[in-house]
CSV table of C-alpha atoms in Angstrom, one decimal:
chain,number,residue,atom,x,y,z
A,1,UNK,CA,-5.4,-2.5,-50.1
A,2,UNK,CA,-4.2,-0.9,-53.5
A,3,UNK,CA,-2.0,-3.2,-55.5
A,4,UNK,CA,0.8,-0.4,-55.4
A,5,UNK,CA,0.5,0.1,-51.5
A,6,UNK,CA,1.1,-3.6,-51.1
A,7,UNK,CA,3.8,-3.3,-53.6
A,8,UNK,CA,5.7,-1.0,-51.8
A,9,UNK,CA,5.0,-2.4,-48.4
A,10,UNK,CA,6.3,-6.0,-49.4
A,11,UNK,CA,9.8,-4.1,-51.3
A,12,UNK,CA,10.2,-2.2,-47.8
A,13,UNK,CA,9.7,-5.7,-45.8
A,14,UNK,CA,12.1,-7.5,-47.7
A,15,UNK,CA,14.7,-4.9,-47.3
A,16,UNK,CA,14.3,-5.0,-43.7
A,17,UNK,CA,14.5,-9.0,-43.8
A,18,UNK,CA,17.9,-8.6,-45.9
A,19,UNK,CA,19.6,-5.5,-44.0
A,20,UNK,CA,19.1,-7.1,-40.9
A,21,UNK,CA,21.2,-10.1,-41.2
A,22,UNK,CA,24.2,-8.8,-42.2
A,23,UNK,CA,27.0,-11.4,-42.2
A,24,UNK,CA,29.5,-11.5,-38.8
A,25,UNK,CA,32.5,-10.4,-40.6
A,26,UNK,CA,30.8,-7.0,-41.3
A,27,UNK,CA,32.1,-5.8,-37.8
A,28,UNK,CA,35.8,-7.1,-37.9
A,29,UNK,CA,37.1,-8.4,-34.4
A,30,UNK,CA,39.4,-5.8,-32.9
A,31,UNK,CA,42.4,-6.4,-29.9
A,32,UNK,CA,45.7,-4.9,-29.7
A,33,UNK,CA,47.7,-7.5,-32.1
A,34,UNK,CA,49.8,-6.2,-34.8
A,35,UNK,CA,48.3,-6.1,-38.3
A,36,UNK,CA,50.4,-9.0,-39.5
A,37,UNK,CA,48.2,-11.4,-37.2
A,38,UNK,CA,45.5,-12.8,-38.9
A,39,UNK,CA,42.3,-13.9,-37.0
A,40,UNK,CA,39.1,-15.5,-37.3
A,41,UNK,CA,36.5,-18.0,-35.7
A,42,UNK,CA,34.4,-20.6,-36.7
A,43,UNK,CA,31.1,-21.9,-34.4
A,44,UNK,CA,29.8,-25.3,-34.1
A,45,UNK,CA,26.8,-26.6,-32.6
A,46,UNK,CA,28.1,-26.7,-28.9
A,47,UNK,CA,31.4,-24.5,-29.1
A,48,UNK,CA,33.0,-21.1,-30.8
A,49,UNK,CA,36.8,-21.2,-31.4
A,50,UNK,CA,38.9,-18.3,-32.0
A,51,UNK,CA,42.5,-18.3,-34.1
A,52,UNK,CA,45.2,-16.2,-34.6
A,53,UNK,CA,47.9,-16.7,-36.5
A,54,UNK,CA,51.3,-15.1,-36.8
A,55,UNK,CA,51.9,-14.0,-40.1
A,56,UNK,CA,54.8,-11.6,-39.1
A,57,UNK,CA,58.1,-12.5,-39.7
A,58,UNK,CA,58.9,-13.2,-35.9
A,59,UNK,CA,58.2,-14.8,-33.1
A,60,UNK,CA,54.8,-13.4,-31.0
A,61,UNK,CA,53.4,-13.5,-27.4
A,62,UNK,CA,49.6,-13.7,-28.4
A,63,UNK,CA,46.1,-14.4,-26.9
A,64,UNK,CA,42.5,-14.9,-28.1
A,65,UNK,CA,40.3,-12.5,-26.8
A,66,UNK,CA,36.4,-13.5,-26.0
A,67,UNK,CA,33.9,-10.8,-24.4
A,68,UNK,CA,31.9,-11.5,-21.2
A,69,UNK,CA,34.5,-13.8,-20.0
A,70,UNK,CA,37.5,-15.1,-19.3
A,71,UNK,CA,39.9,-14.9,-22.5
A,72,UNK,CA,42.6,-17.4,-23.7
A,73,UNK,CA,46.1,-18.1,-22.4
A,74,UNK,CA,48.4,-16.5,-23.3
A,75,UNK,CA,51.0,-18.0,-25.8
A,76,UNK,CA,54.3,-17.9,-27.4
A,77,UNK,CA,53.5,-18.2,-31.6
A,78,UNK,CA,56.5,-18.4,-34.1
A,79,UNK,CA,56.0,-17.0,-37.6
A,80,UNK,CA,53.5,-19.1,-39.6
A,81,UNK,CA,51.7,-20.8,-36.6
A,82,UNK,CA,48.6,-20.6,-35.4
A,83,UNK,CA,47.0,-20.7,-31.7
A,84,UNK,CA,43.4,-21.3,-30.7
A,85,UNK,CA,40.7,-21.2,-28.0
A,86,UNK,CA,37.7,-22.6,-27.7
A,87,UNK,CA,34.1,-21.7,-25.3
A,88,UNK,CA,31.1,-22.9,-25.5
A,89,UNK,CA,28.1,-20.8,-27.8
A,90,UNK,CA,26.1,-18.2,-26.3
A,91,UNK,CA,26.8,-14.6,-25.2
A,92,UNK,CA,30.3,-15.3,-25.7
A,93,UNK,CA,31.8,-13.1,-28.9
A,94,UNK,CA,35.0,-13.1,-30.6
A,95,UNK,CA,37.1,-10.0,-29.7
A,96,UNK,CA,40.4,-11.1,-31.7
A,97,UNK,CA,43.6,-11.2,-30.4
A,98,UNK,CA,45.9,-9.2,-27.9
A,99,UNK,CA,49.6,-9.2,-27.7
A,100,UNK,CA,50.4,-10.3,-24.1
């Protein structure tokens, strides 16, 4: 193989390498709360747990929301607190938070 051939063909397989594992906040989790609501996640080794918290300057009727299954219950969240749920890892994803 020609030196520039494999020159191009290694340039091309590392872009593909570092394209394709694009961090999980690139697609930001959606759901219906207000803008003020700050959410995130953070997985473990057995579990995922998804927070939101109320950032607004009132009280909130909030829950987490997790695709392919049952989301959290829903809770009452004053300003400046923060509510949680937890599932265990696998096709689970974190979906945000709804009003409720």
């Amino acid at each position: 193989m020609r030196p520039a051939t494999r020159a191009a063909l290694t340039t091309l397989a590392v872009a593909c390498c570092t394209f394709s594992s694009l961090p999980a906040w690139a697609a930001a989790p959606a759901g219906n709360a207000p803008s003020c609501v700050t959410v995130w996640q953070t997985t473990g080794t057995i579990t995922k747990t998804g927070y939101a918290r109320n950032d607004c300057g009132y009280r909130l009727r909030l829950k987490i929301i997790w695709a392919h299954g049952t989301d959290g219950a829903c809770q009452t969240v004053d300003s400046g607190e923060t509510i949680y749920s937890r599932v265990p890892r696998g096709v689970r994803t974190f979906d945000g938070a709804d009003t409720c």
